[in-house]
CSV table of C-alpha atoms in Angstrom, one decimal:
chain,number,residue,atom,x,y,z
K,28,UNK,CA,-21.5,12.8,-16.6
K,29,UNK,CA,-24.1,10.8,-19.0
K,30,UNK,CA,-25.9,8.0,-17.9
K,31,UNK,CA,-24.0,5.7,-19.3
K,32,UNK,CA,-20.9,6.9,-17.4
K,33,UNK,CA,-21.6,6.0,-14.1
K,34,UNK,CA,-22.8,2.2,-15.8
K,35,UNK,CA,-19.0,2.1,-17.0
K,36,UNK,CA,-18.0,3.5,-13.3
K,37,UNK,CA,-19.6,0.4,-11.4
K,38,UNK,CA,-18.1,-2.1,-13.8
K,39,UNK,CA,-14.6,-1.1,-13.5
K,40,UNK,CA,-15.1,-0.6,-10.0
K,41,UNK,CA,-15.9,-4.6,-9.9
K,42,UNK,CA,-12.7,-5.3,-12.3
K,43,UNK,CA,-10.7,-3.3,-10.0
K,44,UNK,CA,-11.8,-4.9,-6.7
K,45,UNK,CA,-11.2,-7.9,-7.7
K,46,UNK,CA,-7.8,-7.5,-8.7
K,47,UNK,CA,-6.8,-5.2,-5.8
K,48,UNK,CA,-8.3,-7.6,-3.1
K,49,UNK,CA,-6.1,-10.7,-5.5
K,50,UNK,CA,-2.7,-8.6,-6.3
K,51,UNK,CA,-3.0,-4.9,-6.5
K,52,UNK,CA,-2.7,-2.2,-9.1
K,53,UNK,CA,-6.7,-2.3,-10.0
K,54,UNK,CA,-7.2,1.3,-9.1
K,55,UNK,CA,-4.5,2.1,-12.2
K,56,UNK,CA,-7.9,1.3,-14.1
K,57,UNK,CA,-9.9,3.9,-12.3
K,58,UNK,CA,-8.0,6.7,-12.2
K,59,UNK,CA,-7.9,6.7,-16.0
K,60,UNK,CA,-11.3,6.4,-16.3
K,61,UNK,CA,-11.9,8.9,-13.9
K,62,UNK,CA,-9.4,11.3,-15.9
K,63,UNK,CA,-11.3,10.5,-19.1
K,64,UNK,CA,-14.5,11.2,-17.7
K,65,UNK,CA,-13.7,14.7,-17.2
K,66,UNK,CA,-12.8,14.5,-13.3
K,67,UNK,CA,-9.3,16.4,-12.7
K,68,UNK,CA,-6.6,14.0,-11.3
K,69,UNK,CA,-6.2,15.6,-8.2
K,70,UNK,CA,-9.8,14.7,-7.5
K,71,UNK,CA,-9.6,11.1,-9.6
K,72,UNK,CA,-7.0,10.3,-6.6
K,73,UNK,CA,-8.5,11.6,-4.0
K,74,UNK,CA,-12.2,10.3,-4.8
K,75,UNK,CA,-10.6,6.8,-5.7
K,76,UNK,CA,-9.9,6.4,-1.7
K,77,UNK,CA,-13.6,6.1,-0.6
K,78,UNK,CA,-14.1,2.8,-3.6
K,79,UNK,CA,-10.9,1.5,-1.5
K,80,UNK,CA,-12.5,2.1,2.0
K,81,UNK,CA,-15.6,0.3,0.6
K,82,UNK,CA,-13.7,-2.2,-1.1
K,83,UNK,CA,-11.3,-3.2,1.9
K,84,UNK,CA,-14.4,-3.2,4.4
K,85,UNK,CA,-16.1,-6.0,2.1
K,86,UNK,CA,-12.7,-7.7,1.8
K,87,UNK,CA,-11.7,-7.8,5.6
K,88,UNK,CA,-14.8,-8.9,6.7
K,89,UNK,CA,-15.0,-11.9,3.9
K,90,UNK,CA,-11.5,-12.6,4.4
K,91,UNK,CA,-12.3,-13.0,8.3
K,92,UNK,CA,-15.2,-14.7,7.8
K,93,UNK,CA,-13.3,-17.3,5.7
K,94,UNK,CA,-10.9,-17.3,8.6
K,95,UNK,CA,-7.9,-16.7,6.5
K,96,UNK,CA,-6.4,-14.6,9.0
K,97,UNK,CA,-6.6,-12.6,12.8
K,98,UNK,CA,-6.6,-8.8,13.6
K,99,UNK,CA,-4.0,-9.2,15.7
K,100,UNK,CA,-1.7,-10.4,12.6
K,101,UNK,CA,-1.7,-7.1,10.8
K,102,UNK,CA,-1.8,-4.3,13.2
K,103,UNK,CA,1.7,-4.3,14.0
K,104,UNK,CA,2.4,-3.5,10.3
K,105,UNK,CA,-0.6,-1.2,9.9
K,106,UNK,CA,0.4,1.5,12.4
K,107,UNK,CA,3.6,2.3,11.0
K,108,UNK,CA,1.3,2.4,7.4
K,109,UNK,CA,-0.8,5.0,8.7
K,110,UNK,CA,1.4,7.7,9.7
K,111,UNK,CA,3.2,7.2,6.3
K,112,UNK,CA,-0.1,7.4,4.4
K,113,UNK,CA,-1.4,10.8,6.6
K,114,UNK,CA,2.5,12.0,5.6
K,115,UNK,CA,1.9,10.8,1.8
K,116,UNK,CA,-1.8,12.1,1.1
K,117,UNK,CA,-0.3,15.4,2.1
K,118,UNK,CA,2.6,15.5,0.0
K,119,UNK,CA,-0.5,14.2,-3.1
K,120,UNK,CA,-1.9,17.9,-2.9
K,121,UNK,CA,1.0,19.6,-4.7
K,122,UNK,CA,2.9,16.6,-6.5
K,123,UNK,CA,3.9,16.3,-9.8
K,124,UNK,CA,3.0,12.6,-10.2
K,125,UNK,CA,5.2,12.1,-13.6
K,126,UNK,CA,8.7,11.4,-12.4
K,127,UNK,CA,6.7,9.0,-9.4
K,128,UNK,CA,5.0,6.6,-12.5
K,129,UNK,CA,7.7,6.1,-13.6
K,130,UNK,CA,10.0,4.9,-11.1
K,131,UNK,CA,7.1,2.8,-9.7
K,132,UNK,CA,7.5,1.0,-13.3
K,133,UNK,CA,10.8,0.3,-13.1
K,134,UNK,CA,10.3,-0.9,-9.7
K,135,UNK,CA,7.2,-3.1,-10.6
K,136,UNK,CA,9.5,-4.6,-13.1
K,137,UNK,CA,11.7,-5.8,-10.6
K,138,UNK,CA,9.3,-7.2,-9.0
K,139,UNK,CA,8.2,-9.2,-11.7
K,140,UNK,CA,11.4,-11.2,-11.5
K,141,UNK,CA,11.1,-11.5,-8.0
K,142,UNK,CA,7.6,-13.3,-8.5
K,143,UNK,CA,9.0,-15.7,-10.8
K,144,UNK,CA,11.9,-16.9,-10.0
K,145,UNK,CA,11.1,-17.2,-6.2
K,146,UNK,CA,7.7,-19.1,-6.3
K,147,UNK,CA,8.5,-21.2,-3.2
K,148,UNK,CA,8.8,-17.5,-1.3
K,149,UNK,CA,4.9,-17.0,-2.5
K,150,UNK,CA,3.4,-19.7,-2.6
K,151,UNK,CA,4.7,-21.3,0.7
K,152,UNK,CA,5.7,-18.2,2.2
K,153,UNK,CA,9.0,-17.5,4.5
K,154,UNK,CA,7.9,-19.4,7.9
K,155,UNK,CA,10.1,-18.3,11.0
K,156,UNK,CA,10.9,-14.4,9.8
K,157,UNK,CA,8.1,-13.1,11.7
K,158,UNK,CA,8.8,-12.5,15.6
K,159,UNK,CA,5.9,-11.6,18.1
K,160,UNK,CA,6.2,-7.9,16.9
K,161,UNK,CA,7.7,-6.4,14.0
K,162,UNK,CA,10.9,-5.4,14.2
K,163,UNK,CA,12.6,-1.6,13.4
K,164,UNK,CA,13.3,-2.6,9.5
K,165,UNK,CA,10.0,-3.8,8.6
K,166,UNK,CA,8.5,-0.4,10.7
K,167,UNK,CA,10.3,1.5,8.2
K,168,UNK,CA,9.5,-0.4,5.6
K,169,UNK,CA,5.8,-0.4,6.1
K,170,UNK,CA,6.1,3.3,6.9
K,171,UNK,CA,7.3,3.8,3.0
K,172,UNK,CA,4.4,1.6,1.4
K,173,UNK,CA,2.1,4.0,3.4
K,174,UNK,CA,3.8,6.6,2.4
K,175,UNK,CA,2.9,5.6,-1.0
K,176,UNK,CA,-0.1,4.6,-0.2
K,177,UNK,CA,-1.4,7.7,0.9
K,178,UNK,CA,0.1,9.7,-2.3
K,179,UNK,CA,-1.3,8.0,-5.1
K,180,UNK,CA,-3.0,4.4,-4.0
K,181,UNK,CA,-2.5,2.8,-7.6
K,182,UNK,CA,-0.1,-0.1,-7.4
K,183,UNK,CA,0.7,-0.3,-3.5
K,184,UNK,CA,-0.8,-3.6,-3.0
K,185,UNK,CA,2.3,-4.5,-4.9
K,186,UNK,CA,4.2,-3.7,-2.0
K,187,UNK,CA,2.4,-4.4,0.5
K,188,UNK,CA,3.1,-8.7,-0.8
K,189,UNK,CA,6.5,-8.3,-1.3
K,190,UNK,CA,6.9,-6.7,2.3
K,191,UNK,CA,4.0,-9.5,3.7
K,192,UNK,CA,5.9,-12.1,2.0
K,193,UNK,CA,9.0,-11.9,1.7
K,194,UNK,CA,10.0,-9.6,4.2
K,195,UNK,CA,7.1,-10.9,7.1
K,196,UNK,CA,7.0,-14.5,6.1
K,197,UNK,CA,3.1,-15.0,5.2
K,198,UNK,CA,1.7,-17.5,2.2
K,199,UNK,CA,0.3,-15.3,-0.3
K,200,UNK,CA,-3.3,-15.7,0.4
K,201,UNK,CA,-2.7,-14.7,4.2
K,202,UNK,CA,-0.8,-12.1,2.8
K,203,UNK,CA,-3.6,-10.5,0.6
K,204,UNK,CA,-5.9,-10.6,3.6
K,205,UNK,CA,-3.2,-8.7,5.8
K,206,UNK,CA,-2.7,-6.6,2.8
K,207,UNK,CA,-6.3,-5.5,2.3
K,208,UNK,CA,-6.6,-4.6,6.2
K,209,UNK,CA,-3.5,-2.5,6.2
K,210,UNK,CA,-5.0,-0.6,3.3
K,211,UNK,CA,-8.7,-0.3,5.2
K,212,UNK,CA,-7.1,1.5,8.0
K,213,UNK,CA,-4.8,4.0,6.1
K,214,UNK,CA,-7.1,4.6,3.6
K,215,UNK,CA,-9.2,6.3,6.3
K,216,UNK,CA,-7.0,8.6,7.6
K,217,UNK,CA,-5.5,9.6,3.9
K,218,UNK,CA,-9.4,10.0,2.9
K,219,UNK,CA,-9.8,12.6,5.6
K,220,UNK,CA,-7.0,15.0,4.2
K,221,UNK,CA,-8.5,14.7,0.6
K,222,UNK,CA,-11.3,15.5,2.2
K,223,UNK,CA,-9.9,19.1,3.8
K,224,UNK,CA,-8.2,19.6,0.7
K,225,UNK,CA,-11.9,19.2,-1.5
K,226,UNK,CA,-10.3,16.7,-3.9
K,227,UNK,CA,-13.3,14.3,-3.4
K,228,UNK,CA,-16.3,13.7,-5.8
K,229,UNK,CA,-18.5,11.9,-3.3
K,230,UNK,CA,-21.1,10.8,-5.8
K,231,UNK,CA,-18.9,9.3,-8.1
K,232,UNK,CA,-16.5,7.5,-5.2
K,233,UNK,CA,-19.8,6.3,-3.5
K,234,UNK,CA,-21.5,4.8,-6.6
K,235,UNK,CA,-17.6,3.6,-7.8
K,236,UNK,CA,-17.4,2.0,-4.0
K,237,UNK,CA,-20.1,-0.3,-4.8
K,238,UNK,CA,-18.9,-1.7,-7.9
K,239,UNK,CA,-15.6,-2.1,-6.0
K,240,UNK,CA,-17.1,-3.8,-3.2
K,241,UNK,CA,-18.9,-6.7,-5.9
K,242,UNK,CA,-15.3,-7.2,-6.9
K,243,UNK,CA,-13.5,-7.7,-3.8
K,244,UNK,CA,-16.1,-10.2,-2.8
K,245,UNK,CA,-15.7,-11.9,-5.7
K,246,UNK,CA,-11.9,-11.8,-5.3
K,247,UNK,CA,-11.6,-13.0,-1.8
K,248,UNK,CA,-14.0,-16.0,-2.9
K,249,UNK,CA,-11.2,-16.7,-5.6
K,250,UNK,CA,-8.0,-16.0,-3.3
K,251,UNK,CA,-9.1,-18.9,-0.4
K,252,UNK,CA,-10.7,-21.3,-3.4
K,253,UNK,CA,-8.0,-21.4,-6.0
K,254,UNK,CA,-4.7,-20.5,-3.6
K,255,UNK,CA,-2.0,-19.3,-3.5
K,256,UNK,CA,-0.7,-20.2,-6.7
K,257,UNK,CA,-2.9,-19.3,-9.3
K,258,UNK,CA,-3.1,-15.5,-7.2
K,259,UNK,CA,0.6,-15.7,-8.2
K,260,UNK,CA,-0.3,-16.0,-11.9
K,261,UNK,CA,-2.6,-13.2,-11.9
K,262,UNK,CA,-0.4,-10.9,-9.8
K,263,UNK,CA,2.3,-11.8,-12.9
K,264,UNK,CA,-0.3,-10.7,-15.5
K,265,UNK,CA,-1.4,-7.4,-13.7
K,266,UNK,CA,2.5,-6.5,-13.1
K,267,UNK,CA,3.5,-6.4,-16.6
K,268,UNK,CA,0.4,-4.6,-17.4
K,269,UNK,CA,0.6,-2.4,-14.4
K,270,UNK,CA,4.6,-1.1,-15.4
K,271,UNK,CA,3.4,-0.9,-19.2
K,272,UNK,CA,1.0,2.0,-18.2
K,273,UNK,CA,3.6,3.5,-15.6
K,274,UNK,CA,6.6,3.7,-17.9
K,275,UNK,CA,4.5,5.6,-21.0
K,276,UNK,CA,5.3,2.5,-23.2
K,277,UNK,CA,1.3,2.8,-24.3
K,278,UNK,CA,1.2,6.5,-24.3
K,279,UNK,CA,4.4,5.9,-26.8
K,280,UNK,CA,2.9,3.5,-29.2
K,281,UNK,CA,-0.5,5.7,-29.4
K,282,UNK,CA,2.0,8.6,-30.6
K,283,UNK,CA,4.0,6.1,-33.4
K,284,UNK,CA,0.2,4.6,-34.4
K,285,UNK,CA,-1.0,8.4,-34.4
């Protein structure tokens, strides 16, 4: 890549940790640049994880630091995570990732409505769902997310709130602190079968990792400053955005302009 590549790299890196550590769906930003560099998607996806692993260490650790939240909160959730991602980055190797965008768009969609018509659910969060230990639903539940997680990365955070919310019971800045550790440890397991499977470009994920890592401080700094409720408005923004780009309504328009 020229010069000037790895300069556009590093700043969508910081774009896109800010938004994944706030909402989710940043690393739909860098995996098209990626792609349009040059870098085969297979590799875009895979080389993406180690920005996230960066990323979600910065975030954690800030998050924590801010007390905002406890280890002891997430882990419950992040196990089932894991094995779905380990189960999901192997299924990435040979998918055709097509027919998935697009179902994520619909989905996203939905959850657009579900963000604004039930603000009290975000903002305030669902007090009293969460027992001691997760129960068998939200296992499964959290063992899908990883799932996804682990395939393709772009849009999971997405998920992860609506399951930390609504499902769990956490206000959404908690939530987006939970969120960012669930993805730290799954990410690190799903990283080790790109790795086997030589779909990482180590250069470009370590230099993209730092960008990444600007960003998520910057976004943590926002999430526990502003609140909950002006997270909500961005996470709105980056949805519609986000289920543009899944569905091909872009790709479509280029073709009418064209």
């Amino acid at each position: 890549m020229e010069w000037y590549s790895y300069i556009l790299v590093v700043l969508a890196g910081v774009f896109a940790g800010f938004i994944n550590v706030l909402a989710g769906s940043g690393s739909i930003l860098i995996l098209a640049l990626l792609i349009f560099l040059g870098i085969p998607a297979t590799v875009a996806n895979g080389t993406l994880r180690i920005a996230i692993l960066m990323q979600n260490i910065v975030g954690v650790a800030s998050f924590k630091q801010q007390k905002v939240f406890n280890y002891k909160e997430g882990i419950g959730l992040a196990l089932p995570a894991i094995v779905g991602s380990i189960f999901g980055a192997i299924f990435a190797v040979n998918i055709n990732e097509e027919i998935m965008e697009k179902t994520i768009g619909a989905i996203l969609i939905v959850l657009f409505f579900i963000v604004l018509y039930k603000p009290d659910a975000w903002v305030k969060g669902q007090v009293g769902k969460m027992g001691k230990r997760p129960n068998l639903s939200q296992h499964i539940i959290f063992f899908f997310i990883g799932f996804y997680g682990g395939f393709i990365q772009a849009g999971v955070g997405f998920f992860l709130l609506a399951g930390l919310v609504l499902g769990a019971g956490f206000n959404l800045v908690k939530a987006n602190a939970i969120k960012i550790f669930i993805v730290l440890l799954y990410t690190a397991f799903a990283l080790v079968i790109f790795i086997y499977n030589d779909q990482v470009d180590y250069k470009v994920g370590l230099i993209l990792g730092f960008g990444n890592m600007i960003g998520a401080w910057f976004g943590t700094r926002f999430a526990v400053s502003w609140g909950a409720k002006y997270v909500r408005y961005i996470l709105m923004g980056v949805i519609i955005v986000a289920s543009i780009k899944f569905l091909g309504v872009f790709d479509l328009f280029m073709m009418i302009l064209k």
